[in-house]
Amino acid sequence: MEGYTVLRVIGEGTFGRALLVHHERSGQDYVMKEIRLPKSAGAIQNCRQEAVLLAKMKHPNIVAFLESFEADGHLHIVMEYCDGGDLLQTVKRQRGKLFPEEKILHWFVQMCLAVQHIHDQLVLHRDIKSKNIFLTQSGTVKLGDFGSARLLRSSMAYARTYVGTPYYVPPEIWENLPYNNKSDIWSLGCVLYELCTLKHPFQANGWKNLILKICQGSYSPLPTQYSYELHYLMKQMFKRSPKHRPSVTTILTRGHLAKLIRRCMPAEITVEIEQQVKKEFRGQKDKIQVKKDRETSAKDKNVPGPRKQHWDREPPSTVLNVLQNASLLASSTAEEEEDSEETPTGSCIRKYGEEKARRRWVRKPPETLLNILENADISLAFQTYTVYKP
Ligand code: ADP
Ligand code: MG
């Protein structure tokens, strides 16, 4: 804490507090996230992931990292302070008055640029929601909270442990299928919908209904004042099958949104998108060349070429089936998250703002996911959870 003066607490985080601090050397204000370090070495490693991944991200639409250090049993992550609050607060402040389409697009494009930057580095955010998207007074959007983010080993890889906020969770998660970049697209779609309607797309008064609505992809259409292009984009982002959802690069460069961007975005944003496309195109060309080289060398050696990669899909299972069998851990990066080696020892439900009795561990065989969810208030569905698959 040396070199910093605490000004005030600005957020009760899932794993600790977020403080507004004054950095004496630079004379600037920053946010310091304090995360209680867990006991086991593996779990500590998981906590450090947030700092490691945030430090890797350098983009005008991602909260900038300053430094991180460990002291007094806590990990401290110092980052840029976004003085305009979060998007959820902005939506609530509207009191039912819809935003103009231009404003929505201006925010949405910046969110897409942030997500494109992280996906380019094979990082999944896994907790995109209006509460994790911050604003500055000058109107710049910054994606934050990398506490659930995860680095994949390859662009084709899928993550198996699920982390997220139930209201923003895509159908594939509830259907026990792995998570990839298209799952972030679904969550981003939920944020876009909230900006257009000031409501959440999937609303229900109970868990079963919420999950069924998400899995059916049933939501009320956007208000008619918005363009056909925006309606169409919404539909694409809420495709039930992840492979039918557009990637963030597709959203930014092809089809309807690209036209809208050209029409209403400042020139520097259009230039950035074009640069990204060129980069991606070069990457694809390199991949094609590597593949061709491999095939040629395989032919020369008279051995079969590389086989197309297939992802093992688990046997089709109904949503409720999965829910009956999965165990759930709420807010638990403190626990180890090692794909396919997960050994949950119990289950816990944790509520925001409950400073003391935060974790209630149930030291008996894990209850079923639906069991746990049914006993929890539906308002908890706006919080970050980790679901360990059985
Ligand atoms: P959690 O994992 O608990 O959701 P967050 O990183 O989202 O942690 O931080 C918790 C809260 O602290 C946020 O909801 C927000 O109110 C505040 N906060 C976090 N980072 C910033 C930031 N860079 N600028 C402004 N407020 C922030
Ligand atoms: Mg958060």
Short mmCIF file of C-alpha atoms and ligand atoms in Angstrom, two decimals:
data_model
loop_
_atom_site.label_atom_id
_atom_site.label_comp_id
_atom_site.label_asym_id
_atom_site.label_seq_id
_atom_site.Cartn_x
_atom_site.Cartn_y
_atom_site.Cartn_z
CA MET A 1 0.00 0.00 0.00
CA GLU A 2 3.05 2.23 0.18
CA GLY A 3 2.76 5.18 -2.16
CA TYR A 4 -1.04 5.16 -2.18
CA THR A 5 -3.64 7.00 -0.09
CA VAL A 6 -7.07 5.40 0.15
CA LEU A 7 -9.78 7.93 -0.76
CA ARG A 8 -12.87 5.70 -0.43
CA VAL A 9 -14.39 2.28 -1.09
CA ILE A 10 -16.06 2.36 -4.50
CA GLY A 11 -17.18 -1.23 -4.89
CA GLU A 12 -17.78 -4.38 -2.96
CA GLY A 13 -16.17 -6.93 -5.20
CA THR A 14 -16.91 -10.63 -5.44
CA PHE A 15 -13.58 -11.45 -3.84
CA GLY A 16 -12.84 -8.34 -1.86
CA ARG A 17 -13.12 -4.58 -2.21
CA ALA A 18 -12.42 -2.00 -4.87
CA LEU A 19 -10.86 1.17 -3.48
CA LEU A 20 -10.37 4.56 -5.04
CA VAL A 21 -6.77 5.48 -4.25
CA HIS A 22 -4.46 8.41 -4.86
CA HIS A 23 -1.07 7.52 -6.32
CA GLU A 24 1.34 9.93 -4.70
CA ARG A 25 4.13 9.74 -7.28
CA SER A 26 1.95 10.47 -10.32
CA GLY A 27 -0.66 12.56 -8.52
CA GLN A 28 -3.39 10.49 -10.24
CA ASP A 29 -6.36 8.57 -8.88
CA TYR A 30 -6.61 4.84 -9.54
CA VAL A 31 -8.78 1.90 -8.55
CA MET A 32 -7.14 -0.69 -6.33
CA LYS A 33 -8.88 -4.06 -6.29
CA GLU A 34 -8.11 -5.99 -3.09
CA ILE A 35 -8.52 -9.73 -3.46
CA ARG A 36 -8.22 -12.02 -0.44
CA LEU A 37 -5.64 -14.65 -1.29
CA PRO A 38 -6.84 -18.21 -0.74
CA LYS A 39 -4.73 -20.85 1.03
CA SER A 40 -3.89 -23.41 -1.63
CA ALA A 41 -1.10 -22.71 -4.11
CA GLY A 42 -3.28 -23.63 -7.11
CA ALA A 43 -6.04 -21.30 -6.01
CA ILE A 44 -3.57 -18.46 -5.47
CA GLN A 45 -2.34 -19.04 -9.00
CA ASN A 46 -5.93 -18.65 -10.24
CA CYS A 47 -6.30 -15.34 -8.43
CA ARG A 48 -3.12 -14.06 -10.02
CA GLN A 49 -4.61 -14.83 -13.44
CA GLU A 50 -6.77 -11.71 -13.20
CA ALA A 51 -3.71 -9.47 -12.82
CA VAL A 52 -1.73 -11.37 -15.44
CA LEU A 53 -4.50 -11.19 -18.04
CA LEU A 54 -5.39 -7.56 -17.33
CA ALA A 55 -1.70 -6.62 -17.62
CA LYS A 56 -1.59 -8.26 -21.07
CA MET A 57 -4.46 -6.13 -22.38
CA LYS A 58 -3.46 -2.77 -23.77
CA HIS A 59 -6.38 -1.17 -25.51
CA PRO A 60 -8.19 2.18 -25.21
CA ASN A 61 -11.45 0.32 -24.49
CA ILE A 62 -10.05 -1.92 -21.77
CA VAL A 63 -9.38 -0.70 -18.22
CA ALA A 64 -5.62 0.00 -18.15
CA PHE A 65 -3.43 -1.91 -15.69
CA LEU A 66 -0.87 -0.03 -13.62
CA GLU A 67 0.69 -2.60 -11.29
CA SER A 68 -0.09 -5.48 -8.95
CA PHE A 69 1.48 -6.62 -5.69
CA GLU A 70 0.78 -8.92 -2.78
CA ALA A 71 0.65 -7.73 0.84
CA ASP A 72 -1.16 -8.72 4.05
CA GLY A 73 -2.74 -11.82 2.53
CA HIS A 74 -4.24 -9.83 -0.34
CA LEU A 75 -3.51 -9.42 -4.01
CA HIS A 76 -3.75 -5.73 -4.98
CA ILE A 77 -4.42 -4.83 -8.61
CA VAL A 78 -4.03 -1.15 -9.43
CA MET A 79 -5.84 0.03 -12.54
CA GLU A 80 -7.24 3.04 -14.33
CA TYR A 81 -10.21 4.71 -12.61
CA CYS A 82 -13.32 5.01 -14.78
CA ASP A 83 -15.06 8.07 -13.39
CA GLY A 84 -18.34 7.69 -15.29
CA GLY A 85 -19.71 4.64 -13.42
CA ASP A 86 -20.84 1.44 -15.10
CA LEU A 87 -23.31 0.78 -17.93
CA LEU A 88 -25.88 -0.78 -15.59
CA GLN A 89 -26.08 2.46 -13.59
CA THR A 90 -26.32 4.41 -16.86
CA VAL A 91 -29.24 2.25 -18.00
CA LYS A 92 -31.00 2.61 -14.64
CA ARG A 93 -30.61 6.38 -14.70
CA GLN A 94 -32.67 6.55 -17.91
CA ARG A 95 -35.89 5.74 -16.00
CA GLY A 96 -37.50 4.23 -19.09
CA LYS A 97 -36.36 6.82 -21.66
CA LEU A 98 -34.80 4.95 -24.57
CA PHE A 99 -31.31 5.84 -25.81
CA PRO A 100 -30.90 7.11 -29.38
CA GLU A 101 -29.54 4.45 -31.74
CA GLU A 102 -26.37 6.45 -32.44
CA LYS A 103 -25.46 6.50 -28.77
CA ILE A 104 -26.04 2.77 -28.44
CA LEU A 105 -23.87 2.05 -31.47
CA HIS A 106 -21.16 4.34 -30.25
CA TRP A 107 -20.92 2.35 -27.00
CA PHE A 108 -21.43 -1.01 -28.65
CA VAL A 109 -18.62 -0.56 -31.20
CA GLN A 110 -16.20 0.28 -28.38
CA MET A 111 -17.28 -2.87 -26.50
CA CYS A 112 -16.74 -4.90 -29.65
CA LEU A 113 -13.25 -3.44 -30.12
CA ALA A 114 -12.39 -4.40 -26.54
CA VAL A 115 -13.71 -7.94 -26.99
CA GLN A 116 -11.91 -8.26 -30.32
CA HIS A 117 -8.66 -7.31 -28.62
CA ILE A 118 -9.04 -9.99 -25.95
CA HIS A 119 -10.27 -12.69 -28.34
CA ASP A 120 -7.31 -11.95 -30.62
CA GLN A 121 -5.10 -12.98 -27.70
CA LEU A 122 -7.12 -16.15 -27.09
CA VAL A 123 -8.56 -14.79 -23.88
CA LEU A 124 -12.22 -15.27 -23.00
CA HIS A 125 -13.75 -12.73 -20.65
CA ARG A 126 -16.59 -15.02 -19.47
CA ASP A 127 -18.36 -12.37 -17.42
CA ILE A 128 -19.43 -9.69 -19.88
CA LYS A 129 -22.32 -7.75 -18.35
CA SER A 130 -23.36 -4.13 -18.04
CA LYS A 131 -21.96 -4.05 -14.49
CA ASN A 132 -18.48 -4.93 -15.76
CA ILE A 133 -18.45 -2.29 -18.50
CA PHE A 134 -17.29 1.09 -17.25
CA LEU A 135 -17.52 4.61 -18.63
CA THR A 136 -15.31 7.66 -18.34
CA GLN A 137 -16.70 11.17 -18.02
CA SER A 138 -15.65 11.78 -21.62
CA GLY A 139 -17.91 8.91 -22.77
CA THR A 140 -15.26 6.26 -23.48
CA VAL A 141 -16.33 2.68 -22.78
CA LYS A 142 -13.87 0.42 -20.92
CA LEU A 143 -14.29 -3.30 -20.41
CA GLY A 144 -13.19 -4.33 -16.92
CA ASP A 145 -13.29 -7.10 -14.31
CA PHE A 146 -11.03 -9.83 -15.66
CA GLY A 147 -11.69 -11.91 -12.55
CA SER A 148 -13.36 -14.66 -14.60
CA ALA A 149 -11.19 -14.36 -17.71
CA ARG A 150 -9.37 -17.35 -19.07
CA LEU A 151 -6.55 -17.93 -21.53
CA LEU A 152 -7.16 -20.71 -24.04
CA ARG A 153 -4.38 -22.86 -25.43
CA SER A 154 -5.53 -22.42 -29.02
CA SER A 155 -8.17 -20.50 -30.96
CA MET A 156 -10.11 -23.75 -31.35
CA ALA A 157 -10.02 -24.67 -27.70
CA TYR A 158 -13.01 -24.64 -25.40
CA ALA A 159 -13.15 -23.96 -21.70
CA ARG A 160 -14.98 -26.49 -19.58
CA THR A 161 -15.38 -25.02 -16.16
CA TYR A 162 -18.11 -22.48 -16.42
CA VAL A 163 -17.89 -19.02 -14.98
CA GLY A 164 -20.46 -16.33 -15.52
CA THR A 165 -23.58 -14.52 -14.41
CA PRO A 166 -26.76 -16.58 -14.95
CA TYR A 167 -28.74 -13.77 -16.62
CA TYR A 168 -25.97 -13.43 -19.23
CA VAL A 169 -25.19 -17.12 -19.68
CA PRO A 170 -25.57 -18.59 -23.19
CA PRO A 171 -27.67 -21.74 -23.84
CA GLU A 172 -24.61 -23.95 -24.44
CA ILE A 173 -23.57 -23.57 -20.83
CA TRP A 174 -26.92 -24.68 -19.49
CA GLU A 175 -26.83 -27.52 -21.99
CA ASN A 176 -23.50 -28.70 -20.64
CA LEU A 177 -21.52 -27.89 -23.77
CA PRO A 178 -18.13 -26.19 -23.64
CA TYR A 179 -17.59 -22.44 -23.68
CA ASN A 180 -15.72 -20.55 -26.39
CA ASN A 181 -15.46 -17.05 -27.86
CA LYS A 182 -19.05 -17.24 -29.15
CA SER A 183 -20.30 -17.50 -25.59
CA ASP A 184 -18.88 -14.02 -24.92
CA ILE A 185 -20.83 -12.89 -28.01
CA TRP A 186 -24.10 -14.04 -26.42
CA SER A 187 -23.33 -12.07 -23.24
CA LEU A 188 -22.39 -9.05 -25.35
CA GLY A 189 -25.77 -9.47 -27.06
CA CYS A 190 -27.46 -9.28 -23.64
CA VAL A 191 -25.70 -5.96 -23.00
CA LEU A 192 -26.72 -4.62 -26.44
CA TYR A 193 -30.32 -5.64 -25.70
CA GLU A 194 -30.21 -3.86 -22.32
CA LEU A 195 -28.99 -0.68 -24.04
CA CYS A 196 -31.87 -0.85 -26.53
CA THR A 197 -34.71 -1.73 -24.14
CA LEU A 198 -33.36 -0.79 -20.69
CA LYS A 199 -34.42 -4.30 -19.68
CA HIS A 200 -32.77 -7.66 -19.57
CA PRO A 201 -33.66 -9.93 -22.53
CA PHE A 202 -34.49 -12.97 -20.44
CA GLN A 203 -36.62 -12.17 -17.46
CA ALA A 204 -38.29 -14.70 -15.22
CA ASN A 205 -39.51 -15.01 -11.68
CA GLY A 206 -37.78 -18.34 -11.10
CA TRP A 207 -34.61 -20.17 -12.08
CA LYS A 208 -36.22 -22.88 -14.18
CA ASN A 209 -38.07 -20.31 -16.28
CA LEU A 210 -35.00 -18.15 -16.65
CA ILE A 211 -32.92 -21.02 -17.91
CA LEU A 212 -35.65 -22.31 -20.21
CA LYS A 213 -36.13 -18.84 -21.73
CA ILE A 214 -32.38 -18.56 -22.36
CA CYS A 215 -32.23 -22.02 -23.89
CA GLN A 216 -35.19 -21.30 -26.15
CA GLY A 217 -33.65 -17.91 -27.01
CA SER A 218 -37.07 -16.34 -26.50
CA TYR A 219 -37.00 -12.59 -25.98
CA SER A 220 -39.33 -9.69 -26.84
CA PRO A 221 -38.34 -7.85 -30.01
CA LEU A 222 -36.50 -4.53 -29.82
CA PRO A 223 -38.57 -1.35 -29.89
CA THR A 224 -39.62 -0.42 -33.44
CA GLN A 225 -37.77 2.90 -33.30
CA TYR A 226 -34.49 1.02 -33.91
CA SER A 227 -33.25 0.17 -37.38
CA TYR A 228 -33.73 -3.12 -39.17
CA GLU A 229 -29.95 -3.58 -38.97
CA LEU A 230 -29.98 -3.45 -35.19
CA HIS A 231 -32.89 -5.92 -35.01
CA TYR A 232 -31.01 -8.24 -37.35
CA LEU A 233 -27.76 -8.00 -35.39
CA MET A 234 -29.62 -8.84 -32.17
CA LYS A 235 -31.08 -11.93 -33.79
CA GLN A 236 -27.63 -13.07 -34.95
CA MET A 237 -26.05 -12.61 -31.53
CA PHE A 238 -28.86 -14.62 -29.90
CA LYS A 239 -28.53 -17.62 -32.22
CA ARG A 240 -28.90 -20.69 -30.06
CA SER A 241 -26.03 -22.48 -31.72
CA PRO A 242 -22.66 -20.80 -30.98
CA LYS A 243 -21.34 -21.58 -34.44
CA HIS A 244 -24.17 -19.56 -36.01
CA ARG A 245 -23.36 -16.51 -33.90
CA PRO A 246 -21.01 -14.00 -35.56
CA SER A 247 -17.48 -13.49 -34.22
CA VAL A 248 -16.72 -10.00 -33.04
CA THR A 249 -14.67 -9.34 -36.18
CA THR A 250 -17.63 -10.36 -38.33
CA ILE A 251 -19.87 -8.02 -36.36
CA LEU A 252 -17.47 -5.13 -36.89
CA THR A 253 -16.61 -5.69 -40.50
CA ARG A 254 -19.35 -7.44 -42.36
CA GLY A 255 -22.97 -6.85 -43.00
CA HIS A 256 -25.27 -4.39 -41.44
CA LEU A 257 -23.32 -3.13 -38.46
CA ALA A 258 -20.31 -2.35 -40.62
CA LYS A 259 -22.53 -0.06 -42.71
CA LEU A 260 -23.88 1.64 -39.61
CA ILE A 261 -20.36 2.07 -38.23
CA ARG A 262 -19.19 3.75 -41.40
CA ARG A 263 -22.19 6.03 -41.25
CA CYS A 264 -21.99 7.12 -37.61
CA MET A 265 -18.54 6.46 -36.18
CA PRO A 266 -15.65 8.93 -35.91
CA ALA A 267 -12.94 8.31 -38.52
CA GLU A 268 -10.39 6.98 -35.98
CA ILE A 269 -12.68 4.09 -35.03
CA THR A 270 -13.25 3.13 -38.66
CA VAL A 271 -9.47 3.21 -39.22
CA GLU A 272 -8.87 0.97 -36.19
CA ILE A 273 -11.40 -1.56 -37.44
CA GLU A 274 -9.81 -1.60 -40.88
CA GLN A 275 -6.38 -2.21 -39.32
CA GLN A 276 -7.78 -5.10 -37.30
CA VAL A 277 -9.29 -6.64 -40.41
CA LYS A 278 -6.00 -6.40 -42.27
CA LYS A 279 -4.25 -8.04 -39.31
CA GLU A 280 -6.78 -10.85 -39.22
CA PHE A 281 -6.55 -11.33 -43.00
CA ARG A 282 -2.74 -11.62 -42.77
CA GLY A 283 -3.15 -14.14 -39.92
CA GLN A 284 -5.54 -16.24 -41.98
CA LYS A 285 -3.18 -16.16 -44.98
CA ASP A 286 -0.33 -17.36 -42.75
CA LYS A 287 -2.50 -20.18 -41.37
CA ILE A 288 -3.49 -21.28 -44.88
CA GLN A 289 0.17 -21.26 -45.93
CA VAL A 290 1.22 -23.34 -42.91
CA LYS A 291 -1.58 -25.83 -43.65
CA LYS A 292 -0.52 -26.07 -47.34
CA ASP A 293 3.13 -26.57 -46.34
CA ARG A 294 2.12 -29.33 -43.92
CA GLU A 295 -0.03 -31.08 -46.52
CA THR A 296 2.76 -30.91 -49.12
CA SER A 297 5.30 -32.31 -46.71
CA ALA A 298 2.86 -35.05 -45.63
CA LYS A 299 2.28 -36.01 -49.28
CA ASP A 300 6.04 -36.06 -49.91
CA LYS A 301 6.47 -38.45 -47.03
CA ASN A 302 3.43 -40.45 -48.14
CA VAL A 303 1.70 -40.06 -44.77
CA PRO A 304 -1.88 -38.91 -44.29
CA GLY A 305 -2.30 -35.13 -43.74
CA PRO A 306 -3.53 -33.69 -40.47
CA ARG A 307 -7.03 -34.72 -39.60
CA LYS A 308 -9.68 -32.10 -39.12
CA GLN A 309 -10.04 -31.35 -35.45
CA HIS A 310 -13.27 -32.52 -33.86
CA TRP A 311 -14.54 -31.45 -30.52
CA ASP A 312 -15.99 -34.23 -28.49
CA ARG A 313 -19.53 -33.31 -27.78
CA GLU A 314 -21.05 -34.83 -24.74
CA PRO A 315 -24.12 -36.93 -25.37
CA PRO A 316 -27.07 -34.60 -25.93
CA SER A 317 -28.66 -33.82 -22.64
CA THR A 318 -31.67 -31.78 -21.73
CA VAL A 319 -31.16 -28.61 -19.77
CA LEU A 320 -33.02 -29.88 -16.76
CA ASN A 321 -31.09 -33.13 -16.82
CA VAL A 322 -27.88 -31.20 -16.61
CA LEU A 323 -29.19 -29.01 -13.86
CA GLN A 324 -30.20 -32.00 -11.80
CA ASN A 325 -26.66 -33.34 -11.90
CA ALA A 326 -24.31 -30.37 -11.90
CA SER A 327 -22.92 -28.91 -8.73
CA LEU A 328 -22.52 -25.22 -8.34
CA LEU A 329 -20.01 -23.01 -6.63
CA ALA A 330 -20.86 -19.39 -6.40
CA SER A 331 -18.08 -16.84 -6.87
CA SER A 332 -15.21 -19.13 -6.44
CA THR A 333 -12.05 -18.26 -8.28
CA ALA A 334 -10.65 -18.87 -4.85
CA GLU A 335 -11.06 -22.50 -5.73
CA GLU A 336 -8.95 -24.28 -8.27
CA GLU A 337 -10.18 -24.12 -11.78
CA GLU A 338 -8.33 -26.77 -13.70
CA ASP A 339 -10.28 -28.16 -16.63
CA SER A 340 -11.37 -31.79 -16.34
CA GLU A 341 -9.59 -32.17 -13.02
CA GLU A 342 -12.23 -30.45 -11.00
CA THR A 343 -13.00 -31.99 -7.68
CA PRO A 344 -15.65 -29.96 -5.95
CA THR A 345 -15.82 -30.65 -2.27
CA GLY A 346 -19.07 -28.92 -1.58
CA SER A 347 -21.25 -26.10 -2.68
CA CYS A 348 -21.71 -22.58 -1.58
CA ILE A 349 -23.89 -19.62 -2.24
CA ARG A 350 -22.60 -16.16 -1.75
CA LYS A 351 -24.40 -12.87 -1.75
CA TYR A 352 -23.01 -9.47 -2.76
CA GLY A 353 -22.67 -7.01 0.06
CA GLU A 354 -22.86 -9.62 2.81
CA GLU A 355 -19.56 -8.59 4.27
CA LYS A 356 -19.27 -11.24 6.97
CA ALA A 357 -21.26 -14.38 6.24
CA ARG A 358 -20.02 -14.45 2.67
CA ARG A 359 -19.35 -18.12 2.08
CA ARG A 360 -21.57 -20.82 3.33
CA TRP A 361 -19.83 -24.07 2.57
CA VAL A 362 -21.89 -27.18 2.59
CA ARG A 363 -19.56 -29.99 3.50
CA LYS A 364 -21.63 -32.84 2.17
CA PRO A 365 -22.07 -34.35 -1.25
CA PRO A 366 -22.77 -31.54 -3.70
CA GLU A 367 -26.41 -30.69 -4.06
CA THR A 368 -27.78 -30.54 -7.55
CA LEU A 369 -27.47 -27.26 -9.38
CA LEU A 370 -31.19 -26.84 -9.67
CA ASN A 371 -31.62 -27.62 -5.98
CA ILE A 372 -29.23 -24.90 -5.04
CA LEU A 373 -30.63 -22.44 -7.52
CA GLU A 374 -34.18 -23.09 -6.43
CA ASN A 375 -33.33 -22.27 -2.85
CA ALA A 376 -31.59 -19.06 -3.85
CA ASP A 377 -33.33 -15.81 -4.56
CA ILE A 378 -33.63 -15.20 -8.33
CA SER A 379 -31.98 -11.80 -7.80
CA LEU A 380 -28.74 -13.75 -7.26
CA ALA A 381 -28.83 -14.54 -10.99
CA PHE A 382 -27.12 -11.18 -11.60
CA GLN A 383 -23.99 -12.37 -9.79
CA THR A 384 -20.90 -14.18 -10.94
CA TYR A 385 -20.88 -17.95 -10.41
CA THR A 386 -18.58 -20.82 -11.13
CA VAL A 387 -20.24 -24.05 -12.10
CA TYR A 388 -18.19 -27.22 -11.83
CA LYS A 389 -19.48 -29.92 -14.06
CA PRO A 390 -19.78 -33.36 -12.53
P1 ADP B 1 -16.02 -8.18 -9.06
O1 ADP B 1 -15.23 -9.36 -9.48
O2 ADP B 1 -16.29 -8.18 -7.62
O3 ADP B 1 -17.28 -7.95 -9.84
P2 ADP B 1 -15.04 -5.72 -10.25
O4 ADP B 1 -13.70 -5.64 -10.91
O5 ADP B 1 -16.22 -5.72 -11.17
O6 ADP B 1 -15.05 -6.97 -9.27
O7 ADP B 1 -15.16 -4.51 -9.23
C1 ADP B 1 -16.22 -4.37 -8.33
C2 ADP B 1 -16.83 -2.96 -8.41
O8 ADP B 1 -15.84 -1.95 -8.19
C3 ADP B 1 -17.41 -2.63 -9.77
O9 ADP B 1 -18.72 -3.08 -9.94
C4 ADP B 1 -17.31 -1.11 -9.81
O10 ADP B 1 -18.37 -0.52 -9.09
C5 ADP B 1 -16.02 -0.85 -9.08
N1 ADP B 1 -14.88 -0.77 -10.02
C6 ADP B 1 -14.03 -1.78 -10.33
N2 ADP B 1 -13.09 -1.40 -11.21
C7 ADP B 1 -13.35 -0.11 -11.48
C8 ADP B 1 -12.70 0.88 -12.33
N3 ADP B 1 -11.63 0.58 -13.04
N4 ADP B 1 -13.23 2.13 -12.35
C9 ADP B 1 -14.32 2.43 -11.60
N5 ADP B 1 -14.96 1.56 -10.81
C10 ADP B 1 -14.49 0.30 -10.72
MG MG B 2 -17.64 -7.22 -11.59
#
